[in-house]
Short mmCIF file of C-alpha atoms in Angstrom, two decimals:
data_model
loop_
_atom_site.label_atom_id
_atom_site.label_comp_id
_atom_site.label_asym_id
_atom_site.label_seq_id
_atom_site.Cartn_x
_atom_site.Cartn_y
_atom_site.Cartn_z
CA UNK A 1377 58.75 123.66 73.50
CA UNK A 1378 58.98 121.98 76.43
CA UNK A 1379 56.06 120.39 78.87
CA UNK A 1380 56.20 119.19 82.39
CA UNK A 1381 53.77 116.96 83.91
CA UNK A 1382 53.41 116.90 87.44
CA UNK A 1383 53.79 113.72 89.74
CA UNK A 1384 50.16 113.89 91.40
CA UNK A 1385 48.54 111.12 89.80
CA UNK A 1386 51.62 108.41 89.45
CA UNK A 1387 52.11 108.93 93.83
CA UNK A 1388 48.38 108.31 94.12
CA UNK A 1389 47.42 105.33 91.49
CA UNK A 1390 48.76 102.21 91.36
CA UNK A 1391 46.27 101.62 88.42
CA UNK A 1392 43.68 103.82 87.02
CA UNK A 1393 42.55 105.72 83.83
CA UNK A 1394 43.88 108.82 84.84
CA UNK A 1395 47.85 107.89 85.08
CA UNK A 1396 47.20 105.70 81.82
CA UNK A 1397 46.25 108.79 79.80
CA UNK A 1398 49.10 110.32 81.19
CA UNK A 1399 51.31 107.97 80.38
CA UNK A 1400 50.13 107.25 76.86
CA UNK A 1401 49.97 110.71 76.10
CA UNK A 1402 53.63 111.32 77.17
CA UNK A 1403 54.70 108.54 75.11
CA UNK A 1404 52.97 109.81 72.22
CA UNK A 1405 54.24 113.60 72.70
CA UNK A 1406 57.54 112.45 72.34
CA UNK A 1407 57.15 110.38 69.15
CA UNK A 1408 55.63 114.06 67.76
CA UNK A 1409 58.92 115.55 68.73
CA UNK A 1410 57.32 117.61 71.69
CA UNK A 1411 59.85 118.06 74.74
CA UNK A 1412 57.49 116.14 77.47
CA UNK A 1413 58.94 115.78 80.57
CA UNK A 1414 56.98 113.23 82.99
CA UNK A 1415 57.98 113.77 86.34
CA UNK A 1416 56.89 110.79 88.20
CA UNK A 1417 58.18 111.07 91.69
CA UNK A 1418 57.96 108.66 94.28
CA UNK A 1419 55.75 106.37 92.52
CA UNK A 1420 54.14 102.75 92.50
CA UNK A 1421 52.39 102.76 89.25
CA UNK A 1422 51.93 100.08 86.70
CA UNK A 1423 51.57 102.52 83.70
CA UNK A 1424 55.30 103.50 84.25
CA UNK A 1425 58.62 101.82 83.65
CA UNK A 1426 60.92 101.65 86.87
CA UNK A 1427 58.88 100.63 89.65
CA UNK A 1428 58.92 102.56 92.78
CA UNK A 1429 62.31 103.79 94.41
CA UNK A 1430 62.91 103.05 97.95
CA UNK A 1431 61.35 105.98 99.60
CA UNK A 1432 58.08 104.93 97.50
CA UNK A 1433 57.51 102.66 100.44
CA UNK A 1434 56.48 105.77 102.70
CA UNK A 1435 52.78 106.49 103.35
CA UNK A 1436 51.02 108.32 100.33
CA UNK A 1437 50.42 111.64 102.08
CA UNK A 1438 54.59 111.83 102.88
CA UNK A 1439 55.12 110.68 99.21
CA UNK A 1440 52.89 113.21 97.55
CA UNK A 1441 54.27 115.85 99.39
CA UNK A 1442 57.86 115.13 98.87
CA UNK A 1443 57.03 114.51 95.02
CA UNK A 1444 55.37 118.04 94.69
CA UNK A 1445 57.93 119.76 96.58
CA UNK A 1446 60.63 118.27 94.54
CA UNK A 1447 58.54 119.09 91.08
CA UNK A 1448 58.25 122.38 92.12
CA UNK A 1449 61.78 122.97 92.77
CA UNK A 1450 62.71 120.89 89.09
CA UNK A 1451 60.20 123.35 87.43
CA UNK A 1452 61.65 126.37 89.02
CA UNK A 1453 65.06 125.39 87.88
CA UNK A 1454 63.75 125.58 83.67
CA UNK A 1455 65.67 127.89 82.07
CA UNK A 1456 63.59 126.86 78.76
CA UNK A 1457 60.00 128.38 78.45
CA UNK A 1458 57.68 125.82 79.29
CA UNK A 1459 54.15 124.60 79.86
CA UNK A 1460 52.77 123.03 83.37
CA UNK A 1461 50.33 120.17 83.13
CA UNK A 1462 49.46 118.86 86.41
CA UNK A 1463 48.11 115.41 86.09
CA UNK A 1464 45.70 116.18 88.80
CA UNK A 1465 44.05 118.91 90.49
CA UNK A 1466 46.88 120.41 92.79
CA UNK A 1467 46.19 122.13 95.69
CA UNK A 1468 48.12 125.11 94.21
CA UNK A 1469 49.94 125.92 90.80
CA UNK A 1470 53.47 125.11 90.13
CA UNK A 1471 55.08 128.51 89.65
CA UNK A 1472 55.77 130.61 86.49
CA UNK A 1473 54.87 129.60 82.98
CA UNK A 1474 50.91 128.89 81.51
CA UNK A 1475 49.07 126.19 82.99
CA UNK A 1476 47.28 123.32 81.00
CA UNK A 1477 44.44 121.76 83.24
CA UNK A 1478 42.61 118.38 82.03
CA UNK A 1479 39.31 118.01 83.39
CA UNK A 1480 38.13 114.09 83.73
CA UNK A 1481 34.53 114.83 85.33
CA UNK A 1482 32.51 116.79 87.99
CA UNK A 1483 31.37 113.63 89.40
CA UNK A 1484 32.43 115.19 92.96
CA UNK A 1485 29.97 118.18 91.97
CA UNK A 1486 27.00 116.01 90.65
CA UNK A 1487 27.24 113.55 93.55
CA UNK A 1488 28.88 115.75 96.44
CA UNK A 1489 27.60 113.10 99.21
CA UNK A 1490 29.55 110.69 98.36
CA UNK A 1491 33.09 112.16 98.57
CA UNK A 1492 32.88 113.34 102.31
CA UNK A 1493 36.53 115.18 103.30
CA UNK A 1494 37.45 115.20 99.80
CA UNK A 1495 38.50 118.56 98.75
CA UNK A 1496 38.72 117.81 95.03
CA UNK A 1497 35.53 119.80 94.31
CA UNK A 1498 37.40 122.99 95.83
CA UNK A 1499 40.11 122.08 93.92
CA UNK A 1500 38.28 121.69 90.60
CA UNK A 1501 36.92 125.29 91.23
CA UNK A 1502 40.48 126.76 91.49
CA UNK A 1503 41.95 125.25 88.34
CA UNK A 1504 38.65 126.37 86.58
CA UNK A 1505 40.11 129.94 87.19
CA UNK A 1506 43.81 129.41 87.21
CA UNK A 1507 44.29 127.16 84.19
CA UNK A 1508 45.23 129.16 80.80
CA UNK A 1509 43.36 126.68 78.91
CA UNK A 1510 41.32 123.85 79.73
CA UNK A 1511 41.16 120.28 78.27
CA UNK A 1512 37.71 118.57 78.87
CA UNK A 1513 37.91 114.35 77.65
CA UNK A 1514 34.62 114.58 76.70
CA UNK A 1515 31.78 116.79 75.25
CA UNK A 1516 29.64 115.79 78.41
CA UNK A 1517 32.57 117.22 80.64
CA UNK A 1518 32.87 120.18 78.63
CA UNK A 1519 29.01 121.23 79.03
CA UNK A 1520 29.63 120.14 82.97
CA UNK A 1521 32.55 122.63 82.79
CA UNK A 1522 30.15 125.80 81.67
CA UNK A 1523 27.22 124.53 83.31
CA UNK A 1524 28.62 124.00 86.99
CA UNK A 1525 31.67 126.19 87.11
CA UNK A 1526 31.12 128.65 84.81
CA UNK A 1527 34.12 128.17 82.89
CA UNK A 1528 34.16 130.20 79.08
CA UNK A 1529 33.68 127.73 76.13
CA UNK A 1530 36.63 129.65 74.19
CA UNK A 1531 39.01 128.19 76.94
CA UNK A 1532 37.91 124.42 76.71
CA UNK A 1533 39.45 122.10 74.07
CA UNK A 1534 37.42 118.54 74.00
CA UNK A 1535 40.20 116.02 73.33
CA UNK A 1536 38.94 112.21 73.83
CA UNK A 1537 41.15 109.68 75.38
CA UNK A 1538 42.50 107.00 73.32
CA UNK A 1539 42.32 103.33 73.10
CA UNK A 1540 45.23 100.76 71.01
CA UNK A 1541 43.40 98.10 69.29
CA UNK A 1542 45.13 94.92 68.77
CA UNK A 1543 45.56 92.69 65.61
CA UNK A 1544 42.81 90.67 64.93
CA UNK A 1545 43.05 87.31 66.50
CA UNK A 1546 41.48 84.40 65.87
CA UNK A 1547 37.51 83.44 66.62
CA UNK A 1548 37.23 83.81 70.39
CA UNK A 1549 35.41 81.35 72.51
CA UNK A 1550 33.07 83.43 74.52
CA UNK A 1551 32.42 82.08 78.34
CA UNK A 1552 29.22 82.18 80.40
CA UNK A 1553 29.85 85.36 82.29
CA UNK A 1554 29.72 89.45 81.92
CA UNK A 1555 32.65 91.28 82.96
CA UNK A 1556 32.43 94.25 85.11
CA UNK A 1557 35.52 96.71 85.11
CA UNK A 1558 35.73 99.33 88.01
CA UNK A 1559 34.89 100.60 91.13
CA UNK A 1560 31.46 99.45 92.07
CA UNK A 1561 30.26 101.95 94.77
CA UNK A 1562 28.05 104.79 94.67
CA UNK A 1563 27.14 106.18 90.97
CA UNK A 1564 28.84 103.05 89.89
CA UNK A 1565 25.73 101.55 90.10
CA UNK A 1566 27.00 98.08 90.29
CA UNK A 1567 24.07 96.48 92.32
CA UNK A 1568 21.77 96.99 89.30
CA UNK A 1569 23.79 94.01 87.53
CA UNK A 1570 23.04 92.20 90.28
CA UNK A 1571 19.37 92.43 90.28
CA UNK A 1572 19.12 91.99 86.68
CA UNK A 1573 21.18 88.90 86.48
CA UNK A 1574 18.63 87.50 88.73
CA UNK A 1575 16.22 87.33 85.62
CA UNK A 1576 14.86 83.73 84.94
CA UNK A 1577 16.41 84.11 81.27
CA UNK A 1578 19.88 85.20 82.64
CA UNK A 1579 20.27 82.68 85.26
CA UNK A 1580 23.26 80.65 83.11
CA UNK A 1581 25.21 84.07 83.22
CA UNK A 1582 27.87 84.68 85.71
CA UNK A 1583 29.40 87.99 86.79
CA UNK A 1584 33.32 88.38 87.09
CA UNK A 1585 34.05 91.89 88.45
CA UNK A 1586 37.76 93.30 88.04
CA UNK A 1587 39.09 96.28 89.89
CA UNK A 1588 37.42 97.70 92.97
CA UNK A 1589 39.06 95.05 95.45
CA UNK A 1590 37.09 92.23 97.00
CA UNK A 1591 33.45 92.12 98.35
CA UNK A 1592 32.83 94.59 100.69
CA UNK A 1593 30.71 92.93 103.75
CA UNK A 1594 27.49 95.16 102.51
CA UNK A 1595 28.28 93.53 99.12
CA UNK A 1596 28.60 90.30 100.07
CA UNK A 1597 25.24 90.87 102.25
CA UNK A 1598 23.47 91.59 99.26
CA UNK A 1599 24.73 88.77 96.85
CA UNK A 1600 23.90 86.19 99.41
CA UNK A 1601 20.60 87.95 99.99
CA UNK A 1602 19.72 87.63 96.31
CA UNK A 1603 21.34 84.15 96.25
CA UNK A 1604 23.69 85.43 94.01
CA UNK A 1605 26.86 84.69 95.64
CA UNK A 1606 28.12 81.44 93.58
CA UNK A 1607 27.98 83.65 90.40
CA UNK A 1608 29.88 86.13 91.12
CA UNK A 1609 33.44 86.38 90.96
CA UNK A 1610 35.86 89.47 92.21
CA UNK A 1611 39.62 88.93 90.38
CA UNK A 1612 42.53 91.48 90.59
CA UNK A 1613 44.18 91.81 87.00
CA UNK A 1614 46.89 93.41 85.48
CA UNK A 1615 46.46 94.87 81.63
CA UNK A 1616 47.72 91.10 80.63
CA UNK A 1617 45.15 89.36 82.70
CA UNK A 1618 42.35 91.96 82.13
CA UNK A 1619 42.79 91.52 78.44
CA UNK A 1620 42.31 88.15 78.91
CA UNK A 1621 39.10 88.53 80.90
CA UNK A 1622 37.99 90.84 78.52
CA UNK A 1623 38.25 88.17 75.52
CA UNK A 1624 36.42 85.43 77.31
CA UNK A 1625 33.73 87.60 78.12
CA UNK A 1626 30.25 87.24 76.46
CA UNK A 1627 30.20 90.86 77.19
CA UNK A 1628 30.98 94.05 79.04
CA UNK A 1629 28.04 95.45 81.28
CA UNK A 1630 28.76 99.04 82.12
CA UNK A 1631 25.80 100.76 84.27
CA UNK A 1632 27.57 103.71 85.79
CA UNK A 1633 25.11 106.66 86.22
CA UNK A 1634 28.09 109.19 85.11
CA UNK A 1635 31.34 109.16 83.60
CA UNK A 1636 33.70 112.02 82.06
CA UNK A 1637 34.50 109.14 79.54
CA UNK A 1638 34.36 105.81 80.35
CA UNK A 1639 37.60 103.80 79.11
CA UNK A 1640 36.25 100.36 79.55
CA UNK A 1641 33.69 100.36 76.99
CA UNK A 1642 36.21 101.36 74.67
CA UNK A 1643 38.85 99.14 75.74
CA UNK A 1644 35.83 96.17 75.58
CA UNK A 1645 35.45 97.20 71.97
CA UNK A 1646 38.65 97.58 70.84
CA UNK A 1647 39.05 93.78 71.98
CA UNK A 1648 35.82 93.04 70.01
CA UNK A 1649 33.75 92.54 72.94
CA UNK A 1650 30.20 93.19 72.73
CA UNK A 1651 29.27 96.48 75.13
CA UNK A 1652 26.04 96.81 77.07
CA UNK A 1653 26.23 100.53 78.72
CA UNK A 1654 24.59 103.00 80.51
CA UNK A 1655 23.05 105.71 78.28
CA UNK A 1656 23.89 108.52 80.53
CA UNK A 1657 26.72 111.42 80.19
CA UNK A 1658 29.43 110.84 78.16
CA UNK A 1659 29.06 106.99 77.48
CA UNK A 1660 26.84 107.45 74.53
CA UNK A 1661 29.66 109.97 73.27
CA UNK A 1662 32.02 107.02 73.38
CA UNK A 1663 30.28 103.89 72.36
CA UNK A 1664 28.04 105.19 69.59
CA UNK A 1665 26.01 102.76 67.84
CA UNK A 1666 28.50 99.98 68.47
CA UNK A 1667 27.00 98.91 71.79
CA UNK A 1668 23.35 98.07 73.51
CA UNK A 1669 22.39 101.13 75.49
CA UNK A 1670 19.90 101.16 78.56
CA UNK A 1671 18.35 103.34 81.13
CA UNK A 1672 20.98 102.80 84.20
CA UNK A 1673 17.89 103.93 86.51
CA UNK A 1674 15.78 101.03 85.12
CA UNK A 1675 16.36 97.17 86.00
CA UNK A 1676 14.05 96.05 83.49
CA UNK A 1677 15.54 97.96 80.66
CA UNK A 1678 18.82 96.24 81.51
CA UNK A 1679 17.44 93.00 81.96
CA UNK A 1680 16.11 93.38 78.22
CA UNK A 1681 19.81 94.59 77.00
CA UNK A 1682 21.28 91.03 78.65
CA UNK A 1683 18.98 89.27 77.11
CA UNK A 1684 19.87 90.81 73.40
CA UNK A 1685 23.32 89.71 74.38
CA UNK A 1686 22.15 86.07 74.72
CA UNK A 1687 21.47 86.35 70.83
CA UNK A 1688 24.36 85.25 68.74
CA UNK A 1689 23.56 87.38 65.74
CA UNK A 1690 23.52 90.36 68.01
CA UNK A 1691 26.96 90.09 69.30
CA UNK A 1692 28.47 89.20 66.01
CA UNK A 1693 27.07 92.66 64.97
CA UNK A 1694 28.62 94.35 68.32
CA UNK A 1695 31.86 92.12 67.64
CA UNK A 1696 32.24 93.75 64.28
CA UNK A 1697 31.11 97.51 65.11
CA UNK A 1698 33.28 97.71 67.79
CA UNK A 1699 36.86 97.38 66.82
CA UNK A 1700 35.73 100.05 63.91
CA UNK A 1701 34.48 102.24 66.44
CA UNK A 1702 37.59 101.88 68.65
CA UNK A 1703 39.53 102.80 65.96
CA UNK A 1704 38.43 106.28 66.29
CA UNK A 1705 40.00 106.86 69.06
CA UNK A 1706 43.88 106.82 68.97
CA UNK A 1707 46.47 108.01 71.49
CA UNK A 1708 48.25 109.43 68.70
CA UNK A 1709 45.04 111.96 67.70
CA UNK A 1710 44.63 112.79 71.49
CA UNK A 1711 48.46 113.94 71.71
CA UNK A 1712 48.55 115.76 68.34
CA UNK A 1713 45.48 117.80 69.42
CA UNK A 1714 47.22 118.11 73.08
CA UNK A 1715 50.04 119.51 70.97
CA UNK A 1716 48.13 121.76 69.13
CA UNK A 1717 46.84 123.36 72.65
CA UNK A 1718 50.33 123.70 74.15
CA UNK A 1719 51.30 125.58 70.63
CA UNK A 1720 48.47 128.04 71.33
CA UNK A 1721 50.03 129.32 74.41
CA UNK A 1722 53.37 129.78 72.91
#
């Protein structure tokens, strides 16, 4: 059985949950003896070895086009029977052979106004019809596929993402900040964290934001109007630095209104970091009872959760349950279940 992964996401992402998923999936599939071939194209992705080629300095659209065309030629030249697994929702299929498509979320259908001039929703509709089998990364995403795109349940396999739980470290010394990881716009609901931290009982807490780039003018204006500018820091971090920020945080705060899975809470729990997360979409499915949940539309509810985070006994309980919960989500399990999907198409 040969599996070919398209280059799409490795060309468009330098860092990111989707490219991490496929890099980890490929690694574990090979360990299981699956002939999995990752066609990375003209990439600049941090999760792959080798970095970008000289042609990788081309602008994004030409790189994506050239990588896609090269992959189609590569796929067409295969003599052995093979399965095609696009890494994102390509504009068209890649030729002969069954196709497996992973659906991460349906955010473009749920909040279409936040994605102007974006064709992802249209391409998702194409793959909902075209794919021979669909992998949903959570039961929440599977329900959305059925309800919003009319995908038959029998064609969907729910396969959770994974995480690598590090060896236990010496007792970590938590700093006076909570960590926010990821983009901050729209449904990510970052502003509620700023509002919650204005509570008098939380005045000694700082907020460190990793990912999503530097503060926008609008974000900086919000911080200044709320007198929060001095308490909020924006940092860029690779995997090593991000792990350090996790370990130093009093906790992770994850206020998103919608996620297809949500890797940051799982990564935090794996590091033994307490998590305060939104009670929304797939997030409770991932964190279980190992996090403090709150209504992401209620500032007061987040305030109460963050106040609880200040209690050392509550943090201690979360630090214990977090790694236990994270061990339920392994990349080896992700790969094994994915290989079963491939085998069902032989």
